[in-house]
Amino acid sequence: MSPFTPSRRVVGLTALSTLVLTACGGGGGGGGGTGGGGWSSSSSRSTSSASSSSSSSSVLPDPATAPALKTTFAGKFKVGMAIEPARLNESISRTILEKHANSIVAENVMKPHAISPSEGVYNFTEADKLITFAQANGMEVRGHALLWHASAPDWFFAGDATSPTYKDTVRKRLEDYITTVCTHFKGKVVAWDVVNEVASDNSGETYRNSRWYQIFGNDYIEYAFRAAKLADPDVKLFINDYGTEDPLKLARLMNIVQTMLDRGVPIEGVGHQFHINSYWPPAGNVTAALDAAKNKRLINHATELDISIYNDPGSCYGTPSTGCIAQVNPGSAQYNNHLRVQASKYRELFNLFAARTDIESVTMWGVADDHTWLDSFPVARKNYPFMFDTTGRPKNSFWAVVDPAFVI
Ligand code: XIL
């Protein structure tokens, strides 16, 4: 069974989503920015053509006039997108990446199950294809992820757990893995998500109760960061998690960060996944998340941004999953409305990001609406979370972000 069955992710997101989504209700959200981000479009496209767009999502500026996202936000932050090597051969992804992105991340092929399916076996072939593509196009690569409970092959934990040497054995496997992988990618990645999703979703519990935690308590986080630092002193080391836009989850994560910093663990940045939706969270929660890291003198990266069009209730993330919003179809009034609210949320977020100096990188967890993990999470249902549609055309979300004068 794949380590990525939706049920695992459901377990991971259940409590958070219950908290977050019930807290936010179905409120208006997506208040929309006023375009005060301070950047200017590099496009020669006339503002009047954008401004004259009707609020119908079917009338949008000519895609040929679209400025590159990476140019729009040059000097502010890198614009990243998650990609799989196979998709580089397919024109929608490749064309968008080459024009708009100056950073990429592997959606899956740099996770432990992909790199090292069994002990001592390392397969870098697929990941190296992304490195080659990035180097050919002058892009940065974010490394994702050295340790993640949902991609922890059994070989790490093999052996007699009651043996006095068991902990040392597992620790050595972890350190060897991290050393080998960081050494391989040394000079080729700018940042590593060293540990991913280690904070708990449950109130009264700080750490995720993963196999790593069951064996080592919180020490495994320290082992992972120290091994990464030793292998590649120049790469920036991140703790990455979802739900930082939820104040309770944020508090748990920052508690972990402070505990580690107090021990001298070399955490340099916080990765905020930001798997959000058109109606949640309000901008203030995003600001609070970024401020929390900034106040500890850490760098911020938005690492996995996507904006689901569905404002599901918390029960949708439960087991069993119930109450998920029914799929909406392109062309329907509902769909058009969702896309407008989504565009407001994109504008609001990018205005907020561009106004800050502590956020160095904003990565979307995909490229265009033709491919997104949200098509199967939290339920099987077509989603449209990006700035480019299923054919690769810029959506109103895109125009809302690049052009302050664009009327959504
Ligand atoms: C997801 C990928 O997008 C899917 O293709 C895969 O099946 C499961 O993992 N948080 C993370 C990412 O840190 O690694 C996850 O990526 C999405 C949630």
Short mmCIF file of C-alpha atoms and ligand atoms in Angstrom, two decimals:
data_model
loop_
_atom_site.label_atom_id
_atom_site.label_comp_id
_atom_site.label_asym_id
_atom_site.label_seq_id
_atom_site.Cartn_x
_atom_site.Cartn_y
_atom_site.Cartn_z
CA MET A 1 0.00 0.00 0.00
CA SER A 2 1.28 3.42 -0.83
CA PRO A 3 2.34 5.42 2.18
CA PHE A 4 0.06 8.15 0.89
CA THR A 5 -3.36 6.63 1.18
CA PRO A 6 -5.84 9.43 1.74
CA SER A 7 -6.78 7.88 5.05
CA ARG A 8 -3.38 8.67 6.47
CA ARG A 9 -3.68 12.25 5.47
CA VAL A 10 -7.21 12.35 6.80
CA VAL A 11 -5.94 11.20 10.16
CA GLY A 12 -3.28 13.87 9.97
CA LEU A 13 -5.63 16.67 9.13
CA THR A 14 -8.69 15.61 11.03
CA ALA A 15 -8.34 17.50 14.25
CA LEU A 16 -6.83 20.55 12.67
CA SER A 17 -9.58 20.82 10.16
CA THR A 18 -12.21 20.33 12.77
CA LEU A 19 -10.74 23.17 14.73
CA VAL A 20 -10.11 25.43 11.84
CA LEU A 21 -13.10 24.84 9.72
CA THR A 22 -15.64 24.88 12.46
CA ALA A 23 -14.00 27.96 13.87
CA CYS A 24 -14.27 29.79 10.59
CA GLY A 25 -17.71 28.58 9.69
CA GLY A 26 -18.70 29.39 6.19
CA GLY A 27 -18.19 33.09 6.54
CA GLY A 28 -17.53 35.50 3.77
CA GLY A 29 -13.77 35.53 3.82
CA GLY A 30 -11.81 36.50 0.80
CA GLY A 31 -12.34 40.15 1.44
CA GLY A 32 -10.01 40.98 -1.37
CA GLY A 33 -7.07 43.26 -1.38
CA THR A 34 -7.07 46.69 -2.82
CA GLY A 35 -3.98 46.09 -4.82
CA GLY A 36 -1.78 48.01 -2.47
CA GLY A 37 1.06 45.54 -2.62
CA GLY A 38 3.40 48.07 -4.10
CA TRP A 39 4.69 46.07 -7.05
CA SER A 40 3.91 46.95 -10.60
CA SER A 41 3.09 44.74 -13.48
CA SER A 42 5.87 44.40 -16.01
CA SER A 43 3.37 43.61 -18.70
CA SER A 44 2.72 45.88 -21.61
CA ARG A 45 -0.91 44.86 -21.39
CA SER A 46 -3.10 47.90 -21.11
CA THR A 47 -4.79 48.33 -17.78
CA SER A 48 -7.98 49.24 -19.50
CA SER A 49 -8.22 45.81 -21.08
CA ALA A 50 -7.91 44.21 -17.67
CA SER A 51 -10.19 46.67 -15.96
CA SER A 52 -12.85 46.28 -18.56
CA SER A 53 -13.07 42.56 -17.83
CA SER A 54 -16.49 41.78 -16.57
CA SER A 55 -16.91 39.92 -13.34
CA SER A 56 -17.70 36.82 -15.36
CA SER A 57 -14.82 34.38 -15.11
CA SER A 58 -15.15 33.71 -18.82
CA VAL A 59 -13.95 37.19 -19.81
CA LEU A 60 -10.31 37.56 -18.95
CA PRO A 61 -7.35 39.41 -20.46
CA ASP A 62 -5.45 37.84 -23.31
CA PRO A 63 -3.07 35.19 -21.85
CA ALA A 64 -0.36 36.44 -24.19
CA THR A 65 -0.25 39.64 -22.13
CA ALA A 66 0.28 37.82 -18.82
CA PRO A 67 3.35 38.99 -16.95
CA ALA A 68 5.60 36.36 -15.37
CA LEU A 69 4.87 35.81 -11.70
CA LYS A 70 8.58 35.57 -10.98
CA THR A 71 9.09 39.02 -12.53
CA THR A 72 6.11 40.53 -10.78
CA PHE A 73 7.51 39.47 -7.41
CA ALA A 74 11.21 39.87 -8.17
CA GLY A 75 12.95 41.37 -5.17
CA LYS A 76 10.10 40.25 -2.92
CA PHE A 77 10.17 36.46 -2.90
CA LYS A 78 10.82 33.46 -5.12
CA VAL A 79 7.80 32.00 -6.85
CA GLY A 80 7.82 28.23 -6.59
CA MET A 81 5.68 25.35 -7.82
CA ALA A 82 5.59 21.66 -6.90
CA ILE A 83 6.19 19.29 -9.78
CA GLU A 84 6.79 15.64 -10.58
CA PRO A 85 9.48 14.77 -13.16
CA ALA A 86 7.00 13.00 -15.45
CA ARG A 87 4.98 16.18 -15.76
CA LEU A 88 7.95 18.09 -17.13
CA ASN A 89 7.27 16.35 -20.43
CA GLU A 90 3.76 17.65 -20.58
CA SER A 91 3.28 21.07 -22.05
CA ILE A 92 0.93 22.77 -19.57
CA SER A 93 3.24 22.31 -16.60
CA ARG A 94 6.44 22.92 -18.48
CA THR A 95 5.29 26.09 -20.18
CA ILE A 96 3.96 27.61 -16.97
CA LEU A 97 7.03 26.63 -14.95
CA GLU A 98 9.44 28.02 -17.50
CA LYS A 99 7.62 31.33 -17.66
CA HIS A 100 6.49 31.93 -14.11
CA ALA A 101 8.59 29.98 -11.59
CA ASN A 102 12.07 30.62 -10.27
CA SER A 103 11.84 27.88 -7.68
CA ILE A 104 10.57 24.30 -7.74
CA VAL A 105 9.98 21.54 -5.24
CA ALA A 106 9.43 17.83 -5.77
CA GLU A 107 5.82 16.93 -5.09
CA ASN A 108 6.91 13.41 -4.12
CA VAL A 109 10.24 12.24 -5.51
CA MET A 110 12.49 13.64 -2.78
CA LYS A 111 10.56 12.00 0.05
CA PRO A 112 12.17 9.04 1.86
CA HIS A 113 9.94 6.36 0.33
CA ALA A 114 10.96 7.52 -3.13
CA ILE A 115 14.68 8.04 -2.44
CA SER A 116 15.30 4.98 -0.28
CA PRO A 117 12.74 2.19 -0.49
CA SER A 118 15.03 -0.19 1.43
CA GLU A 119 17.99 0.15 3.71
CA GLY A 120 21.18 1.24 1.98
CA VAL A 121 19.42 1.63 -1.39
CA TYR A 122 19.32 5.16 -2.75
CA ASN A 123 17.61 6.13 -5.95
CA PHE A 124 18.20 9.70 -6.98
CA THR A 125 17.31 9.32 -10.65
CA GLU A 126 13.90 10.97 -10.56
CA ALA A 127 14.90 13.73 -8.17
CA ASP A 128 17.95 14.51 -10.27
CA LYS A 129 15.70 15.14 -13.28
CA LEU A 130 14.16 18.01 -11.35
CA ILE A 131 17.58 19.33 -10.40
CA THR A 132 18.68 19.23 -14.04
CA PHE A 133 15.53 21.05 -15.14
CA ALA A 134 15.95 23.68 -12.44
CA GLN A 135 19.59 24.28 -13.28
CA ALA A 136 18.82 24.59 -16.98
CA ASN A 137 16.21 27.22 -16.18
CA GLY A 138 17.98 29.15 -13.43
CA MET A 139 15.55 28.00 -10.76
CA GLU A 140 16.10 27.28 -7.09
CA VAL A 141 15.09 23.94 -5.64
CA ARG A 142 13.51 23.48 -2.21
CA GLY A 143 14.15 20.07 -0.72
CA HIS A 144 11.04 18.32 0.60
CA ALA A 145 11.29 16.45 2.95
CA LEU A 146 13.91 14.59 4.98
CA LEU A 147 11.59 13.23 7.65
CA TRP A 148 7.82 12.84 7.40
CA HIS A 149 5.65 10.35 9.29
CA ALA A 150 3.66 9.65 6.12
CA SER A 151 6.78 8.72 4.16
CA ALA A 152 8.76 6.68 6.64
CA PRO A 153 9.62 3.32 5.08
CA ASP A 154 9.45 0.37 7.46
CA TRP A 155 13.16 -0.35 7.15
CA PHE A 156 13.93 2.62 9.38
CA PHE A 157 12.11 0.86 12.22
CA ALA A 158 13.03 -2.79 11.60
CA GLY A 159 14.39 -4.81 14.54
CA ASP A 160 13.52 -5.76 18.07
CA ALA A 161 12.18 -2.64 19.74
CA THR A 162 12.91 -4.10 23.17
CA SER A 163 16.60 -4.57 22.45
CA PRO A 164 18.92 -2.17 24.30
CA THR A 165 20.56 -1.22 21.00
CA TYR A 166 17.31 -0.55 19.11
CA LYS A 167 17.20 3.20 19.60
CA ASP A 168 20.81 3.62 18.55
CA THR A 169 20.19 1.52 15.46
CA VAL A 170 17.18 3.56 14.35
CA ARG A 171 18.94 6.81 15.13
CA LYS A 172 21.91 5.77 13.02
CA ARG A 173 19.62 4.85 10.12
CA LEU A 174 17.98 8.26 10.29
CA GLU A 175 21.30 10.08 10.48
CA ASP A 176 22.83 8.01 7.69
CA TYR A 177 19.83 8.67 5.49
CA ILE A 178 19.91 12.41 6.08
CA THR A 179 23.67 12.57 5.62
CA THR A 180 23.53 10.70 2.33
CA VAL A 181 20.64 12.71 0.93
CA CYS A 182 21.94 16.12 2.03
CA THR A 183 25.36 15.28 0.67
CA HIS A 184 23.92 14.23 -2.67
CA PHE A 185 21.98 17.48 -3.04
CA LYS A 186 24.61 19.72 -1.54
CA GLY A 187 24.84 22.95 -3.51
CA LYS A 188 21.76 21.95 -5.51
CA VAL A 189 18.98 22.76 -3.09
CA VAL A 190 18.66 26.04 -1.22
CA ALA A 191 16.48 24.78 1.62
CA TRP A 192 15.38 21.54 3.22
CA ASP A 193 12.15 20.80 4.99
CA VAL A 194 14.05 18.78 7.56
CA VAL A 195 11.02 17.66 9.51
CA ASN A 196 7.50 17.81 8.13
CA GLU A 197 4.27 17.85 10.14
CA VAL A 198 5.71 17.02 13.56
CA ALA A 199 3.22 19.15 15.51
CA SER A 200 0.09 17.54 16.88
CA ASP A 201 -3.43 18.46 15.82
CA ASN A 202 -4.82 17.65 19.23
CA SER A 203 -5.23 20.13 22.03
CA GLY A 204 -3.18 19.18 25.05
CA GLU A 205 -0.63 17.41 22.88
CA THR A 206 2.35 19.21 21.38
CA TYR A 207 4.03 16.55 19.25
CA ARG A 208 2.49 14.29 16.63
CA ASN A 209 2.40 10.79 18.02
CA SER A 210 4.40 9.32 15.14
CA ARG A 211 6.65 6.28 15.18
CA TRP A 212 9.57 8.67 15.47
CA TYR A 213 8.06 10.27 18.52
CA GLN A 214 7.15 6.95 20.10
CA ILE A 215 10.78 5.84 19.92
CA PHE A 216 12.67 9.02 20.69
CA GLY A 217 10.31 11.53 22.23
CA ASN A 218 11.18 14.86 20.64
CA ASP A 219 14.90 14.05 20.31
CA TYR A 220 14.50 12.83 16.74
CA ILE A 221 13.87 16.40 15.60
CA GLU A 222 17.22 17.43 17.01
CA TYR A 223 18.99 14.44 15.42
CA ALA A 224 17.51 15.29 12.03
CA PHE A 225 18.48 18.97 12.08
CA ARG A 226 21.97 18.33 13.37
CA ALA A 227 22.66 15.65 10.77
CA ALA A 228 21.44 17.93 7.98
CA LYS A 229 23.55 20.83 9.20
CA LEU A 230 26.63 18.68 9.42
CA ALA A 231 26.19 17.32 5.91
CA ASP A 232 25.40 20.66 4.29
CA PRO A 233 26.20 23.70 6.43
CA ASP A 234 25.01 26.13 3.74
CA VAL A 235 21.51 24.89 3.05
CA LYS A 236 18.68 26.56 5.00
CA LEU A 237 16.93 24.23 7.37
CA PHE A 238 13.16 24.40 7.85
CA ILE A 239 10.52 22.94 10.08
CA ASN A 240 7.45 22.61 7.86
CA ASP A 241 3.83 22.14 8.84
CA TYR A 242 0.23 22.73 7.86
CA GLY A 243 -2.35 24.65 9.80
CA THR A 244 -0.11 27.47 11.05
CA GLU A 245 -3.02 29.72 10.13
CA ASP A 246 -4.87 28.14 13.05
CA PRO A 247 -3.74 29.91 16.25
CA LEU A 248 -3.82 26.71 18.34
CA LYS A 249 -1.78 24.70 15.87
CA LEU A 250 0.60 27.62 15.46
CA ALA A 251 1.13 27.76 19.21
CA ARG A 252 2.01 24.05 19.28
CA LEU A 253 4.46 24.39 16.42
CA MET A 254 6.12 27.45 17.90
CA ASN A 255 6.40 25.67 21.22
CA ILE A 256 8.37 22.96 19.42
CA VAL A 257 10.49 25.54 17.62
CA GLN A 258 11.35 27.32 20.87
CA THR A 259 12.20 24.06 22.61
CA MET A 260 14.59 23.21 19.81
CA LEU A 261 16.11 26.68 19.59
CA ASP A 262 16.74 26.55 23.33
CA ARG A 263 18.75 23.41 22.73
CA GLY A 264 20.75 25.08 19.99
CA VAL A 265 19.13 23.05 17.22
CA PRO A 266 19.89 24.76 13.89
CA ILE A 267 16.35 25.62 12.75
CA GLU A 268 16.55 28.56 10.37
CA GLY A 269 13.07 28.84 8.97
CA VAL A 270 9.43 27.92 9.31
CA GLY A 271 7.64 26.46 6.32
CA HIS A 272 3.95 27.25 6.28
CA GLN A 273 2.15 24.83 4.01
CA PHE A 274 -0.96 27.02 3.67
CA HIS A 275 -3.35 24.42 2.29
CA ILE A 276 -6.25 26.80 2.67
CA ASN A 277 -9.53 27.54 0.98
CA SER A 278 -11.22 30.50 -0.64
CA TYR A 279 -13.09 31.37 2.53
CA TRP A 280 -10.50 30.65 5.19
CA PRO A 281 -8.30 31.88 6.83
CA PRO A 282 -8.67 35.63 7.25
CA ALA A 283 -5.51 37.61 6.50
CA GLY A 284 -4.89 38.29 10.18
CA ASN A 285 -4.28 34.61 10.85
CA VAL A 286 -1.70 34.42 8.08
CA THR A 287 0.00 37.52 9.45
CA ALA A 288 0.04 35.99 12.93
CA ALA A 289 1.64 32.82 11.57
CA LEU A 290 4.38 34.73 9.78
CA ASP A 291 4.94 37.08 12.71
CA ALA A 292 5.41 34.16 15.08
CA ALA A 293 8.43 32.94 13.15
CA LYS A 294 9.73 36.41 12.41
CA ASN A 295 9.67 37.22 16.11
CA LYS A 296 12.05 34.34 16.66
CA ARG A 297 14.32 35.72 13.94
CA LEU A 298 13.44 32.87 11.59
CA ILE A 299 12.82 33.04 7.85
CA ASN A 300 9.36 32.33 6.49
CA HIS A 301 8.55 30.26 3.43
CA ALA A 302 5.04 29.58 2.16
CA THR A 303 5.71 26.04 1.05
CA GLU A 304 2.57 24.35 -0.28
CA LEU A 305 0.04 27.00 -1.09
CA ASP A 306 -3.19 25.94 -2.71
CA ILE A 307 -6.62 27.49 -2.31
CA SER A 308 -9.40 24.92 -2.44
CA ILE A 309 -12.66 26.27 -3.79
CA TYR A 310 -14.57 24.16 -1.24
CA ASN A 311 -15.17 25.45 2.26
CA ASP A 312 -15.77 22.02 3.76
CA PRO A 313 -17.00 21.48 7.31
CA GLY A 314 -14.63 19.79 9.74
CA SER A 315 -16.59 16.55 9.41
CA CYS A 316 -15.37 16.23 5.82
CA TYR A 317 -11.91 15.53 7.25
CA GLY A 318 -13.20 12.95 9.72
CA THR A 319 -13.32 9.19 9.50
CA PRO A 320 -15.74 8.53 7.97
CA SER A 321 -15.67 11.66 5.93
CA THR A 322 -19.09 13.33 5.88
CA GLY A 323 -20.59 16.61 4.80
CA CYS A 324 -18.02 17.50 2.14
CA ILE A 325 -19.19 20.12 -0.29
CA ALA A 326 -20.46 18.54 -3.49
CA GLN A 327 -18.36 18.94 -6.60
CA VAL A 328 -19.14 22.03 -8.62
CA ASN A 329 -18.74 22.01 -12.34
CA PRO A 330 -17.12 24.57 -14.63
CA GLY A 331 -19.61 26.94 -16.13
CA SER A 332 -22.06 26.80 -13.25
CA ALA A 333 -22.91 29.97 -11.33
CA GLN A 334 -21.52 28.35 -8.19
CA TYR A 335 -18.23 27.60 -9.86
CA ASN A 336 -17.90 31.15 -11.16
CA ASN A 337 -18.64 32.49 -7.71
CA HIS A 338 -16.08 30.21 -6.08
CA LEU A 339 -13.45 31.38 -8.54
CA ARG A 340 -14.19 35.01 -7.76
CA VAL A 341 -13.86 34.45 -4.03
CA GLN A 342 -10.69 32.47 -4.67
CA ALA A 343 -9.26 35.34 -6.70
CA SER A 344 -9.92 37.72 -3.80
CA LYS A 345 -8.13 35.37 -1.44
CA TYR A 346 -5.14 35.04 -3.77
CA ARG A 347 -4.92 38.83 -4.10
CA GLU A 348 -5.20 39.33 -0.36
CA LEU A 349 -2.46 36.79 0.35
CA PHE A 350 0.00 37.98 -2.28
CA ASN A 351 -0.49 41.59 -1.19
CA LEU A 352 0.28 40.48 2.33
CA PHE A 353 3.35 38.47 1.29
CA ALA A 354 4.72 41.25 -0.90
CA ALA A 355 4.44 43.76 1.91
CA ARG A 356 6.73 41.72 4.16
CA THR A 357 10.48 41.28 4.19
CA ASP A 358 10.61 38.01 6.13
CA ILE A 359 9.03 35.79 3.48
CA GLU A 360 11.60 34.67 0.95
CA SER A 361 9.73 32.06 -1.02
CA VAL A 362 6.11 31.31 -1.95
CA THR A 363 5.54 27.88 -3.43
CA MET A 364 2.27 26.62 -4.89
CA TRP A 365 1.61 22.92 -4.34
CA GLY A 366 1.23 22.32 -8.03
CA VAL A 367 1.12 24.27 -11.26
CA ALA A 368 -2.33 24.34 -12.85
CA ASP A 369 -5.79 22.95 -12.15
CA ASP A 370 -5.20 19.94 -14.40
CA HIS A 371 -3.28 18.26 -11.57
CA THR A 372 -3.73 18.70 -7.85
CA TRP A 373 -3.55 16.36 -4.87
CA LEU A 374 -6.84 18.01 -3.81
CA ASP A 375 -8.63 16.01 -6.51
CA SER A 376 -8.41 13.09 -4.09
CA PHE A 377 -8.10 14.82 -0.73
CA PRO A 378 -10.05 14.96 1.52
CA VAL A 379 -12.43 13.20 -0.90
CA ALA A 380 -12.40 12.34 -4.57
CA ARG A 381 -13.79 15.49 -6.19
CA LYS A 382 -12.40 17.82 -8.84
CA ASN A 383 -10.81 20.89 -7.29
CA TYR A 384 -9.47 24.08 -8.89
CA PRO A 385 -6.96 25.49 -6.43
CA PHE A 386 -4.42 27.30 -8.60
CA MET A 387 -3.95 30.47 -10.66
CA PHE A 388 -4.01 28.56 -13.94
CA ASP A 389 -6.95 26.56 -15.24
CA THR A 390 -7.03 22.96 -16.47
CA THR A 391 -5.77 24.07 -19.87
CA GLY A 392 -3.02 26.26 -18.41
CA ARG A 393 -4.72 29.63 -19.02
CA PRO A 394 -4.35 32.28 -16.32
CA LYS A 395 -7.53 32.45 -14.21
CA ASN A 396 -8.99 35.49 -12.56
CA SER A 397 -6.89 34.47 -9.52
CA PHE A 398 -3.81 35.12 -11.60
CA TRP A 399 -4.98 38.50 -12.85
CA ALA A 400 -6.06 39.50 -9.37
CA VAL A 401 -2.53 38.84 -8.16
CA VAL A 402 -0.53 40.49 -10.92
CA ASP A 403 -2.73 43.49 -11.62
CA PRO A 404 -4.03 45.68 -8.79
CA ALA A 405 -6.45 47.29 -11.25
CA PHE A 406 -8.02 44.02 -12.33
CA VAL A 407 -11.66 43.91 -11.31
CA ILE A 408 -12.46 40.45 -10.06
C1 XIL B 1 1.17 15.03 -1.16
C2 XIL B 1 1.31 14.88 -2.68
O1 XIL B 1 0.84 16.05 -3.29
C3 XIL B 1 0.54 13.69 -3.14
O2 XIL B 1 0.80 13.44 -4.53
C4 XIL B 1 0.91 12.47 -2.34
O3 XIL B 1 0.09 11.38 -2.71
C5 XIL B 1 0.76 12.74 -0.85
O4 XIL B 1 1.53 13.85 -0.50
N1 XIL B 1 1.62 17.98 2.93
C6 XIL B 1 2.88 17.70 2.46
C7 XIL B 1 3.04 17.18 1.09
O5 XIL B 1 3.88 18.01 3.13
O6 XIL B 1 4.19 16.37 0.98
C8 XIL B 1 1.82 16.43 0.64
O7 XIL B 1 2.01 16.06 -0.72
C9 XIL B 1 0.59 17.28 0.81
C10 XIL B 1 0.40 17.67 2.25
#
